[in-house]
Amino acid sequence: MEHGGNVLKIGKEIGIDPHEILDFSANISPFKIPDGLIQLITQAQKDISIYPDPKYYELRKALAHYASTEIERIVPGNGAAQIIHDAIRLINPVKTMLPVPTFSEYEAALEVVGSSVVYFKMEMTNHFKLNVGKLINQIDETFDLLVLCNPNNPTGNLITRKEMNEILEKCQKVGCKVIVDEAFIEFVTASDRLTMASEIHKWNHLIIIRAFTKIFAIPGIRLGYGIYGCLELSENHRKHAVPWSVNVFAESLRYYINSVEASVYIKKVSETIKLEKEIMEEAIKKMEAFTVFPSHTNYLLIRLSDNEKYNVERLYHWLLKRQILIRKCNNFNGMPSRFFRVAVKKKEENRQLIDSLLSVNNIILNNKQC
Amino acid sequence: MEHGGNVLKIGKEIGIDPHEILDFSANISPFKIPDGLIQLITQAQKDISIYPDPKYYELRKALAHYASTEIERIVPGNGAAQIIHDAIRLINPVKTMLPVPTFSEYEAALEVVGSSVVYFKMEMTNHFKLNVGKLINQIDETFDLLVLCNPNNPTGNLITRKEMNEILEKCQKVGCKVIVDEAFIEFVTASDRLTMASEIHKWNHLIIIRAFTKIFAIPGIRLGYGIYGCLELSENHRKHAVPWSVNVFAESLRYYINSVEASVYIKKVSETIKLEKEIMEEAIKKMEAFTVFPSHTNYLLIRLSDNEKYNVERLYHWLLKRQILIRKCNNFNGMPSRFFRVAVKKKEENRQLIDSLLSVNNIILNNKQC
């Protein structure tokens, strides 16, 4: 399964330093990693000769505080990807409901355990919004698991609190566990931010999966965590987890995540991203060659208009020649053709993307070869 | 399952800085991490905002070169622990032969997949040496997997090449896969070092598991790898592995492991450890209260002589009061009582341990309370 963010491979292919690529394919924060966090990571180097605490007590305490829940509910891991795979192995579903298009790692993890998957299609005509009434109708006793990404990747949609409660109630009634993936929750501005973490104690069948990869722009460090409504499941997950799965650099985030600097940073990033996203949306909306979809997080899903001569593959290569990398969406299950995704980056970088898209738009309107 | 090396927890319990504890419980090199390696780890920090290569191509190439084998056989992971769990999940054995006492993580991983385990006891009377003839007699078509740690932890025993070939031939005949754990292989001096890595292509049913944790003293970084005799199994392992499971700091070892500095370091460490181990052995042999067992690697298994008043628990706490941490061996399956394990550290540190053991020896001989 190919994901975004593979600038090492692409840099090698086109013969340039990966740091030189304008990477709009990875959905991570474009801003400088906060100084306090960098300092902690540098300091953590002195501890590389000591085994991390196998129980990760201090880390779990910090994560629980950050998520406004109890330490017993927290399972830390080697990135959200590990939590996804381990949680699905633990639940071991026979039949899973998966609204698509969504983050492809869930399909990969469900395939490993051999779960049958019912794909619940979110329709382009409805801006890929989840049809909650229809979903609730389709969920019944035969389902073991429902996976929801909130906000969803790559569509940027958000499920409201009312909708989430309705879904959780129905799933509780029919005995279906629910994974809610909140990997991008920090990018949703505070007024819209709906996290189920602080209410997890109310829902025994709920598991939340999160990471710091995106908001702090640290995919190389690997820190994800699960939050369990069911204490027994949480304990089982920890019991069966690979020991020392969080390295000392990732573990050092325990000193950072509840700091004032961290909360100021998250607020500033989410607000800045929102503003920049609106600027991008406005600019792209004016281009006939593209349709941009509304997003609550740090990326935009865009459709290249129907046209015999130009497809996403061609657009991708045209942009790559200009050192701009986008995420083609053709390998997202349930995604119609002609879609791509771009992260919201810094003003100047977004400007470069917009300018390039504008050039493509003009080429297409003038019916030239792109 | 408790392992050695938990100085964070113990430091907290006794109220001292973990760096102040003389940790003989973790089997890692006592020497300074080589400068070149530290430099690379420091440099890797600039890459934490980039996703690691999901295929780990360069890392795998470096590991293959280091192990004198082909890149297709290499699976990197988040420490040997992850490779152990993933490989056993992949093999999914119904019945496993496990010579004991041995590294306890294998039992944990076998429990997760629900394998039945036949414990093949290595006898104290035979210095815990593996009785190869007897093992070969007992292995039959009903076994799916045999696990061998070479050198074995906590006993320090080595299997000879002739013995290993006999075992592999028998297992091949009856269709039983073999995991050989070589986590401590670098501590065996070159003349005695038997690794199956360079011959792995001859054995389709063989999987080798290794790590850099011990030799470079970097348990906080997490880098392990598997080497597969079977190319299909290797590919399956990589296909089902959690993506980005090796962080950028661990990934940076690819620039180091094949350097001249690394090979000089490994040679020097293994030879120095061997000398220091002999000094420790000689000193402990003279103490009536202890029996020391021969070891080919960087730790010694020691038995506290029978005595009604003194047991390992008491010895452990007596030493801990002096900031010396040993590994009690009571939780190793198949280990007789009264055993503990100590790592070989630097001359001065070993001296401190020896002096303390000597004090205990005198106390016991004088029949005082320890």
XYZ file of C-alpha atoms in Angstrom:
740
model
C 0.000 0.000 0.000
C 1.475 3.368 -0.996
C 1.015 6.287 1.393
C 1.862 9.952 0.970
C 5.072 11.501 2.227
C 7.528 9.217 0.476
C 9.893 12.040 -0.489
C 12.969 9.875 0.079
C 11.986 7.543 -2.750
C 10.759 10.312 -5.019
C 13.753 12.550 -4.357
C 15.965 9.640 -5.379
C 13.916 8.964 -8.506
C 14.077 12.540 -9.742
C 17.572 13.104 -8.398
C 17.040 15.885 -5.857
C 17.469 16.245 -2.099
C 14.222 15.186 -0.365
C 14.349 18.412 1.668
C 14.048 20.362 -1.626
C 10.712 18.804 -2.538
C 7.604 20.824 -1.748
C 5.777 17.900 -0.204
C 2.014 18.443 -0.328
C 1.481 14.673 -0.202
C 2.113 14.150 3.533
C -0.564 15.577 5.842
C 1.785 16.937 8.456
C 2.126 20.395 9.925
C 4.316 22.640 7.740
C 5.577 24.658 10.700
C 8.871 24.454 12.531
C 8.871 21.798 15.244
C 8.488 23.788 18.482
C 11.804 24.641 20.171
C 10.898 23.058 23.476
C 10.179 19.780 21.771
C 13.440 19.846 19.823
C 15.320 20.473 23.071
C 13.687 17.474 24.731
C 14.474 15.224 21.787
C 18.099 16.366 21.865
C 18.249 15.699 25.600
C 16.693 12.252 25.182
C 19.875 11.174 23.429
C 21.581 10.800 26.808
C 19.102 8.005 27.619
C 19.604 5.793 24.561
C 21.684 3.355 26.609
C 18.830 2.763 29.043
C 15.866 0.538 28.233
C 12.642 2.563 28.086
C 10.239 1.870 30.978
C 8.418 -1.266 29.711
C 5.215 -0.101 31.411
C 5.608 3.471 30.025
C 4.059 4.731 33.235
C 5.115 8.387 32.985
C 4.353 8.549 29.273
C 0.900 7.061 29.784
C 0.230 9.473 32.655
C 1.096 12.412 30.391
C -1.028 11.066 27.510
C -3.988 10.522 29.860
C -3.716 14.076 31.133
C -3.460 15.408 27.583
C -6.554 13.460 26.495
C -8.517 14.260 29.688
C -8.907 10.643 30.619
C -7.448 7.986 32.936
C -4.045 6.321 32.624
C -5.648 2.833 32.658
C -7.252 3.596 29.297
C -4.013 4.530 27.515
C -1.862 2.264 25.345
C 1.196 3.927 23.766
C 2.795 2.533 20.622
C 5.233 2.896 17.750
C 3.082 5.392 15.811
C -0.674 5.233 15.194
C 0.028 2.529 12.594
C 1.099 0.099 15.301
C -1.935 0.891 17.446
C -4.212 0.346 14.428
C -2.724 -3.080 13.698
C -2.575 -4.184 17.340
C -6.092 -2.993 18.196
C -7.600 -4.728 15.173
C -5.722 -7.912 15.987
C -7.038 -7.699 19.558
C -10.650 -7.108 18.456
C -10.195 -9.781 15.772
C -13.388 -8.857 13.902
C -15.122 -11.335 11.598
C -17.116 -8.592 9.867
C -16.235 -4.905 9.748
C -18.045 -1.845 8.462
C -15.663 0.602 6.807
C -16.907 3.896 5.382
C -14.777 4.719 2.331
C -12.795 6.461 0.985
C -10.652 6.500 4.114
C -7.125 5.947 5.436
C -5.925 2.770 3.705
C -4.045 1.295 6.654
C -7.352 0.068 8.131
C -7.969 -2.135 5.128
C -4.416 -3.461 5.382
C -4.863 -4.297 9.074
C -8.290 -5.896 8.481
C -6.791 -8.040 5.732
C -4.119 -9.337 8.117
C -6.775 -10.706 10.511
C -8.961 -11.920 7.641
C -12.007 -9.817 8.502
C -14.682 -9.505 5.861
C -15.225 -5.840 5.103
C -18.441 -4.105 4.107
C -17.535 -0.868 2.378
C -19.993 1.907 3.177
C -19.613 4.350 0.327
C -19.520 8.061 1.098
C -20.792 9.773 -2.015
C -19.016 12.491 -3.963
C -22.394 14.058 -4.703
C -22.779 14.577 -0.951
C -19.233 15.955 -0.585
C -18.223 12.545 0.825
C -20.167 13.332 3.999
C -21.080 10.263 6.020
C -24.788 9.462 5.661
C -25.325 8.700 9.321
C -28.977 7.619 9.050
C -28.159 5.112 6.337
C -25.088 3.844 8.202
C -27.120 3.295 11.373
C -29.692 1.366 9.389
C -27.076 -0.909 7.928
C -25.205 -1.643 11.185
C -26.632 -4.757 12.800
C -25.715 -7.653 15.109
C -23.579 -9.273 12.397
C -20.947 -6.512 12.625
C -18.051 -6.744 15.074
C -16.383 -3.464 14.250
C -17.018 -0.071 12.700
C -14.078 2.175 11.812
C -14.541 5.953 11.620
C -11.809 8.469 10.888
C -12.705 11.823 12.384
C -11.743 14.015 10.621
C -11.648 11.593 7.739
C -8.610 11.188 5.507
C -8.527 12.053 2.577
C -11.891 13.857 2.548
C -11.470 16.187 5.552
C -15.029 15.576 6.767
C -16.036 15.790 10.397
C -18.738 13.844 12.207
C -20.796 16.004 14.592
C -21.259 15.147 18.254
C -24.931 14.377 17.729
C -24.122 12.050 14.846
C -21.332 10.378 16.783
C -23.625 9.753 19.750
C -26.262 8.242 17.478
C -23.704 5.938 15.882
C -22.224 4.912 19.234
C -25.668 4.186 20.682
C -26.639 1.997 17.753
C -23.323 0.125 17.860
C -23.618 -0.367 21.604
C -27.074 -1.851 21.109
C -25.940 -4.370 18.498
C -22.612 -5.219 20.165
C -20.365 -3.683 17.527
C -17.065 -2.131 18.618
C -16.126 1.280 17.202
C -12.665 2.608 16.383
C -12.536 6.381 16.006
C -9.286 7.563 14.449
C -8.459 11.082 15.613
C -5.003 11.379 14.059
C -5.887 14.825 12.652
C -8.050 16.102 15.512
C -5.561 18.777 16.589
C -5.879 20.533 13.225
C -9.586 21.099 13.739
C -9.948 24.536 15.315
C -11.090 24.459 18.944
C -14.651 25.632 18.233
C -15.293 22.689 15.860
C -13.089 20.131 17.543
C -15.017 17.066 18.542
C -12.996 14.475 20.390
C -14.575 11.531 22.122
C -11.527 11.092 24.385
C -12.926 12.947 27.397
C -16.125 10.913 27.175
C -14.528 7.539 26.551
C -15.481 6.218 30.002
C -19.124 6.314 28.870
C -18.557 3.984 25.932
C -17.241 0.535 26.700
C -17.137 -0.412 23.001
C -15.148 2.633 21.838
C -11.441 2.788 20.993
C -9.804 6.060 19.960
C -6.542 6.114 18.023
C -4.312 9.159 17.946
C -0.786 10.303 17.186
C 1.489 13.322 17.481
C 2.982 12.680 14.062
C 0.854 15.234 12.221
C 0.474 18.195 14.536
C 4.149 18.364 15.589
C 5.450 17.225 12.190
C 7.481 14.345 13.601
C 6.728 11.255 11.481
C 10.320 10.086 11.960
C 9.917 9.721 15.728
C 6.876 7.406 15.963
C 4.444 8.059 18.796
C 0.841 6.969 18.661
C -1.603 5.911 21.345
C -4.898 4.159 21.843
C -7.605 5.169 24.333
C -9.947 2.400 25.419
C -13.481 2.628 26.747
C -13.078 -0.925 28.027
C -10.452 -1.253 30.756
C -10.080 -4.990 30.227
C -9.353 -4.530 26.513
C -6.855 -1.786 27.335
C -5.046 -4.099 29.734
C -5.067 -6.927 27.190
C -3.610 -4.651 24.535
C -0.757 -3.617 26.828
C -0.194 -7.194 27.957
C 0.213 -8.466 24.397
C 2.082 -5.461 23.003
C 5.672 -5.841 21.855
C 7.872 -4.680 24.744
C 9.774 -1.363 24.491
C 7.757 -0.395 21.433
C 8.171 3.346 22.105
C 11.742 4.576 21.691
C 13.317 7.070 24.116
C 12.919 10.020 21.727
C 9.192 9.429 21.372
C 8.971 8.729 25.111
C 10.459 12.171 25.827
C 7.266 13.807 24.505
C 5.797 13.053 27.935
C 7.511 16.185 29.212
C 6.124 18.298 26.404
C 2.539 17.547 25.477
C 0.931 19.151 28.535
C 3.109 22.277 28.475
C 1.779 25.760 27.826
C 4.084 25.953 24.800
C 2.445 22.848 23.316
C -1.080 24.132 23.767
C -0.197 27.570 22.373
C 1.511 25.884 19.428
C -1.456 23.634 18.647
C -3.855 26.585 18.834
C -1.670 28.703 16.589
C -1.098 25.935 14.048
C -4.775 24.983 13.808
C -5.841 28.607 13.406
C -3.142 29.450 10.888
C -3.884 26.317 8.869
C -7.568 27.216 8.840
C -6.846 30.672 7.451
C -4.406 29.390 4.864
C -6.812 26.644 3.871
C -9.529 29.226 3.217
C -7.166 31.212 1.023
C -6.292 28.064 -0.939
C -9.937 27.056 -1.251
C -10.930 30.466 -2.563
C -8.139 30.453 -5.117
C -8.840 26.907 -6.336
C -12.585 27.529 -6.502
C -11.898 30.129 -9.161
C -10.179 27.571 -11.384
C -12.499 25.777 -13.762
C -10.176 22.798 -14.050
C -10.546 21.912 -10.376
C -13.270 21.271 -7.836
C -12.226 21.624 -4.205
C -14.110 19.881 -1.398
C -14.774 21.399 2.034
C -12.333 20.217 4.722
C -12.135 20.589 8.505
C -8.488 19.734 8.739
C -5.047 20.378 7.213
C -5.560 19.027 3.719
C -7.844 19.540 0.763
C -9.357 16.967 -1.526
C -9.483 18.221 -5.109
C -10.989 16.847 -8.277
C -9.539 17.453 -11.711
C -12.433 18.239 -14.022
C -13.395 15.789 -16.740
C -11.202 16.232 -19.744
C -9.977 13.707 -22.263
C -6.448 15.000 -22.459
C -5.539 15.597 -18.830
C -5.609 13.146 -15.964
C -4.206 13.133 -12.426
C -1.175 11.077 -13.420
C -0.176 13.755 -15.916
C -0.848 16.535 -13.426
C 1.255 14.687 -10.834
C 4.259 14.501 -13.141
C 3.838 18.045 -14.383
C 3.933 19.297 -10.769
C 6.777 16.967 -9.799
C 8.928 18.517 -12.507
C 8.413 21.734 -10.561
C 9.424 19.884 -7.345
C 5.844 19.867 -6.082
C 4.559 16.540 -4.754
C 0.814 15.871 -4.447
C -1.032 12.762 -3.267
C -2.818 10.932 -6.055
C -5.989 9.408 -4.610
C -6.463 6.535 -7.050
C -5.422 3.896 -4.501
C -8.047 4.918 -1.940
C -10.765 2.287 -2.056
C -14.152 3.833 -2.906
C -12.623 7.009 -4.341
C -13.904 8.090 -7.747
C -11.254 8.815 -10.358
C -9.549 12.188 -10.977
C -8.961 13.031 -7.296
C -5.838 14.232 -5.538
C -5.097 15.555 -2.077
C -2.871 18.421 -0.993
C -1.744 19.332 2.507
C -2.109 22.935 3.655
C 1.390 24.267 4.081
C 2.890 27.688 4.755
C 1.626 30.756 2.919
C 4.533 30.978 0.485
C 4.478 27.258 -0.296
C 0.708 27.287 -0.817
C 1.222 30.247 -3.133
C 3.617 28.174 -5.226
C 1.102 25.349 -5.453
C -1.711 27.737 -6.346
C 0.424 29.353 -9.030
C 1.226 25.968 -10.501
C -2.396 24.842 -10.404
C -3.301 28.124 -12.056
C -0.838 27.395 -14.847
C -2.389 23.976 -15.316
C -5.825 25.565 -15.303
C -4.760 27.956 -18.068
C -3.181 25.187 -20.076
C -6.346 23.143 -19.835
C -8.607 26.087 -20.696
C -6.407 26.868 -23.661
C -6.552 23.190 -24.534
C -2.809 22.776 -24.718
C -0.765 19.725 -23.692
C -0.021 19.729 -19.968
C 6.959 -10.630 32.045
C 9.799 -8.807 33.824
C 13.066 -8.345 31.947
C 16.402 -6.967 33.126
C 17.447 -3.363 32.642
C 14.500 -1.682 34.302
C 16.653 0.915 36.069
C 14.025 3.634 35.600
C 11.534 1.796 37.799
C 14.135 0.648 40.313
C 15.799 4.053 40.511
C 12.412 5.525 41.332
C 11.705 2.871 43.955
C 14.951 3.401 45.795
C 15.018 7.124 45.103
C 18.170 7.522 43.035
C 19.019 8.675 39.502
C 18.891 5.665 37.147
C 22.282 6.683 35.754
C 23.742 6.145 39.259
C 22.744 2.494 39.380
C 25.415 -0.035 38.505
C 23.166 -2.036 36.207
C 24.406 -5.624 35.880
C 20.859 -6.746 35.011
C 20.783 -5.553 31.375
C 23.021 -7.510 28.994
C 24.259 -4.544 27.023
C 27.772 -3.387 26.252
C 29.196 -1.258 29.096
C 31.313 0.806 26.740
C 30.760 4.292 25.414
C 28.595 4.322 22.302
C 31.056 4.852 19.436
C 31.508 8.507 18.437
C 30.616 7.959 14.794
C 27.324 6.415 15.791
C 26.471 9.231 18.175
C 27.199 11.729 15.393
C 24.839 9.956 13.003
C 22.080 9.828 15.603
C 22.510 13.533 16.254
C 22.373 14.240 12.522
C 19.259 12.094 12.102
C 17.349 14.686 14.102
C 17.154 16.864 10.988
C 15.043 14.128 9.351
C 12.357 13.705 11.999
C 9.887 15.687 9.879
C 10.214 13.251 6.998
C 8.516 9.847 6.957
C 11.081 7.037 6.973
C 11.300 5.089 3.708
C 8.426 2.582 4.121
C 10.437 -0.027 2.204
C 13.612 0.708 4.231
C 15.591 -0.034 1.105
C 18.903 1.568 2.140
C 18.658 0.191 5.670
C 17.956 -3.316 4.387
C 20.843 -3.064 1.944
C 23.197 -2.118 4.781
C 21.885 -4.914 7.026
C 22.255 -7.463 4.216
C 25.856 -6.383 3.648
C 26.578 -6.535 7.380
C 25.114 -10.044 7.633
C 26.745 -11.255 4.378
C 23.441 -12.082 2.777
C 20.921 -10.708 0.273
C 18.613 -7.731 0.785
C 15.539 -9.862 -0.090
C 16.097 -11.887 3.081
C 16.130 -8.898 5.445
C 13.191 -7.576 7.488
C 13.986 -4.618 9.757
C 11.863 -3.843 12.812
C 11.338 -1.916 16.004
C 13.876 -3.923 18.030
C 14.359 -7.689 18.061
C 11.221 -7.919 20.220
C 9.047 -6.824 17.305
C 10.719 -9.262 14.921
C 10.192 -12.088 17.433
C 6.467 -11.342 17.766
C 5.909 -10.740 14.046
C 7.863 -13.802 12.906
C 6.038 -16.084 15.335
C 2.696 -14.636 14.249
C 3.681 -15.264 10.634
C 4.778 -18.867 11.296
C 1.702 -19.343 13.499
C 2.947 -22.610 15.007
C 0.560 -25.108 16.578
C 3.344 -26.903 18.440
C 6.735 -25.442 19.324
C 9.866 -26.919 20.866
C 11.542 -24.479 23.233
C 14.766 -25.406 25.006
C 14.722 -23.740 28.431
C 15.824 -21.761 30.344
C 15.908 -19.119 27.623
C 14.879 -15.549 26.767
C 11.318 -15.222 28.064
C 9.946 -13.123 25.194
C 9.621 -16.277 23.072
C 7.163 -17.782 25.514
C 5.219 -14.514 25.553
C 5.031 -14.432 21.752
C 4.056 -18.124 21.549
C 1.301 -17.517 24.079
C -0.139 -14.719 21.919
C -0.611 -17.098 18.965
C -1.780 -19.922 21.217
C 0.973 -22.384 20.299
C 1.416 -25.393 22.533
C 4.972 -25.451 23.836
C 7.130 -28.454 24.641
C 9.846 -27.317 27.014
C 13.119 -29.107 26.381
C 14.999 -28.833 29.615
C 18.684 -27.979 29.525
C 20.160 -29.496 32.681
C 22.147 -27.657 35.316
C 24.217 -30.791 35.814
C 25.343 -30.425 32.201
C 26.037 -26.671 32.608
C 22.749 -26.013 30.771
C 24.349 -27.242 27.553
C 21.841 -28.274 24.903
C 21.721 -32.083 24.575
C 21.635 -32.087 20.806
C 21.234 -35.834 20.347
C 18.253 -35.950 22.671
C 16.700 -32.855 21.069
C 17.015 -34.353 17.593
C 15.351 -37.534 18.826
C 12.412 -35.622 20.210
C 11.828 -33.369 17.192
C 9.316 -34.985 14.865
C 6.655 -34.164 12.265
C 4.290 -32.836 14.912
C 6.496 -29.778 15.553
C 6.064 -26.571 13.540
C 8.811 -24.559 15.169
C 12.006 -24.893 17.179
C 13.494 -21.821 18.860
C 17.202 -21.677 19.647
C 19.026 -18.739 21.191
C 22.676 -18.784 20.199
C 24.346 -17.769 22.431
C 21.575 -18.601 24.849
C 20.272 -16.112 27.394
C 20.655 -16.401 30.392
C 23.057 -19.348 30.243
C 25.655 -18.041 27.799
C 25.939 -21.390 25.995
C 26.874 -21.698 22.344
C 25.781 -24.334 19.844
C 28.610 -25.550 17.609
C 28.401 -25.490 13.835
C 28.306 -29.289 13.665
C 25.452 -29.401 16.167
C 23.575 -26.622 14.404
C 23.835 -28.429 11.081
C 22.553 -31.640 12.631
C 19.589 -29.827 14.150
C 18.780 -27.971 10.933
C 18.965 -31.179 8.900
C 16.598 -33.000 11.220
C 14.156 -30.076 11.268
C 14.277 -29.800 7.503
C 13.433 -33.488 7.231
C 10.390 -33.256 9.495
C 9.178 -29.863 8.195
C 9.832 -27.889 11.358
C 10.874 -24.237 11.054
C 13.799 -23.009 13.155
C 14.297 -19.575 14.697
C 17.878 -18.880 15.735
C 18.167 -15.795 17.933
C 21.594 -14.205 17.538
C 20.982 -11.064 19.615
C 24.298 -11.604 21.449
C 26.369 -12.994 18.579
C 28.645 -9.934 18.360
C 29.926 -10.542 21.896
C 31.269 -13.956 20.938
C 34.901 -13.459 19.954
C 35.582 -13.947 16.267
C 37.290 -17.325 16.634
C 34.220 -18.869 18.324
C 31.559 -16.841 16.562
C 29.095 -19.051 14.769
C 26.453 -17.202 12.838
C 24.152 -18.908 10.410
C 23.478 -15.631 8.566
C 25.955 -16.146 5.749
C 24.572 -19.656 5.144
C 20.915 -18.766 5.389
C 20.310 -19.327 1.663
C 20.951 -23.029 2.255
C 18.156 -23.388 4.778
C 14.663 -22.548 3.630
C 13.186 -23.265 7.080
C 15.586 -21.024 9.022
C 14.914 -17.535 10.412
C 17.616 -15.594 12.228
C 16.760 -12.757 14.601
C 19.272 -10.100 15.528
C 19.598 -6.615 16.987
C 22.116 -3.852 17.572
C 20.708 -3.102 21.007
C 23.313 -5.066 22.941
C 26.608 -4.541 21.125
C 26.228 -0.753 20.680
C 24.360 -0.286 23.978
C 21.385 1.445 22.401
C 18.216 -0.172 23.800
C 16.464 3.203 23.665
C 16.731 3.421 19.858
C 15.130 0.104 18.776
C 16.637 -1.629 15.798
C 16.253 -5.337 15.207
C 16.093 -7.423 12.062
C 15.103 -10.811 10.796
C 16.969 -12.840 8.135
C 14.900 -15.391 6.252
C 15.965 -18.544 4.493
C 12.640 -18.517 2.678
C 12.211 -15.548 0.332
C 8.425 -15.894 0.274
C 8.194 -15.778 4.063
C 10.505 -12.751 4.101
C 8.263 -10.956 1.635
C 5.149 -11.895 3.600
C 6.693 -10.570 6.792
C 7.477 -7.221 5.178
C 4.068 -7.066 3.534
C 2.242 -7.526 6.828
C 4.595 -5.454 8.974
C 3.372 -2.228 10.554
C 4.505 0.613 8.266
C 7.300 2.976 9.371
C 8.185 0.634 12.224
C 11.825 1.777 12.280
C 12.266 5.382 13.425
C 14.753 7.749 11.737
C 17.339 7.444 14.521
C 17.415 3.654 14.213
C 17.341 3.976 10.423
C 20.491 6.122 10.537
C 22.501 3.071 11.648
C 22.554 2.118 7.972
C 25.453 4.531 7.513
C 27.368 3.039 10.421
C 27.188 -0.725 10.673
C 29.499 -1.471 7.751
C 32.102 1.146 8.659
C 35.636 0.329 9.719
C 34.941 2.075 13.030
C 32.035 -0.298 13.696
C 34.037 -3.427 12.971
C 36.994 -2.235 15.047
C 34.589 -1.366 17.877
C 32.883 -4.770 17.805
C 36.233 -6.562 17.799
C 37.539 -4.503 20.681
C 34.364 -4.837 22.737
C 34.113 -8.608 22.272
C 37.776 -9.129 23.146
C 37.707 -6.800 26.143
C 34.515 -8.395 27.442
C 36.102 -11.829 27.097
C 39.112 -10.793 29.171
C 37.006 -9.093 31.823
C 34.676 -12.074 31.959
C 37.600 -14.393 32.654
C 38.751 -12.150 35.481
C 35.236 -12.158 36.974
C 34.919 -15.917 36.571
C 38.231 -16.546 38.287
C 37.308 -14.292 41.195
C 33.828 -15.780 41.655
C 35.125 -19.338 41.377
C 37.126 -18.723 44.529
C 33.992 -17.855 46.508
C 32.353 -20.831 48.167
C 28.979 -19.121 48.259
C 28.726 -18.982 44.454
C 29.005 -21.287 41.459
C 29.677 -19.555 38.153
C 28.755 -21.197 34.826
C 30.855 -20.992 31.648
C 29.636 -18.344 29.187
C 30.501 -17.431 25.598
C 29.006 -13.976 25.743
C 28.744 -10.807 27.849
C 27.013 -12.159 30.945
C 27.531 -14.797 33.586
C 24.994 -17.093 35.138
C 25.704 -17.636 38.831
C 24.200 -19.887 41.446
C 24.022 -18.974 45.106
C 24.998 -22.072 47.095
C 22.407 -23.882 49.169
C 21.965 -22.210 52.479
C 18.923 -21.916 54.657
C 19.459 -18.292 55.600
C 20.381 -16.662 52.288
C 18.462 -16.638 49.078
C 18.700 -14.668 45.831
C 15.970 -12.240 46.886
C 17.991 -11.260 49.939
C 21.193 -11.009 47.888
C 19.383 -8.831 45.351
C 18.282 -6.332 47.995
C 21.627 -6.384 49.772
C 23.341 -5.435 46.499
C 20.676 -2.902 45.570
C 21.355 -1.033 48.789
C 24.857 -0.647 47.371
C 23.348 0.578 44.056
C 24.209 -2.668 42.295
C 21.427 -4.244 40.239
C 21.538 -7.934 39.285
C 19.052 -10.033 37.304
C 17.210 -12.568 39.462
C 16.565 -15.636 37.308
C 13.514 -17.019 39.117
C 11.132 -15.991 36.318
C 12.990 -17.922 33.616
C 10.953 -21.017 32.862
C 12.984 -24.189 33.483
C 15.563 -22.423 35.644
C 16.347 -24.086 38.974
C 16.176 -21.860 42.035
C 19.016 -19.742 43.472
C 20.248 -18.394 40.125
C 21.073 -14.850 39.094
C 22.716 -13.292 36.058
C 25.240 -10.479 35.828
C 26.412 -8.614 32.747
C 30.130 -8.176 32.195
C 30.823 -4.461 32.530
C 33.947 -2.316 32.698
C 36.904 -3.373 34.860
C 36.196 -0.932 37.690
C 32.477 -1.744 37.769
C 33.155 -5.476 37.734
C 35.587 -4.908 40.589
C 32.815 -3.310 42.613
C 30.514 -6.240 41.966
C 33.244 -8.735 42.849
C 34.018 -6.864 46.075
C 30.356 -6.904 47.026
C 29.979 -10.583 46.202
C 33.108 -11.222 48.267
C 31.518 -9.435 51.213
C 28.423 -11.594 50.838
C 30.636 -14.665 50.604
C 32.341 -13.743 53.879
C 29.040 -13.018 55.570
C 27.720 -16.393 54.509
C 30.852 -18.242 55.520
C 30.758 -16.505 58.886
C 27.098 -17.430 59.038
C 25.940 -13.879 59.712
C 22.764 -12.228 58.449
C 23.202 -10.828 54.947
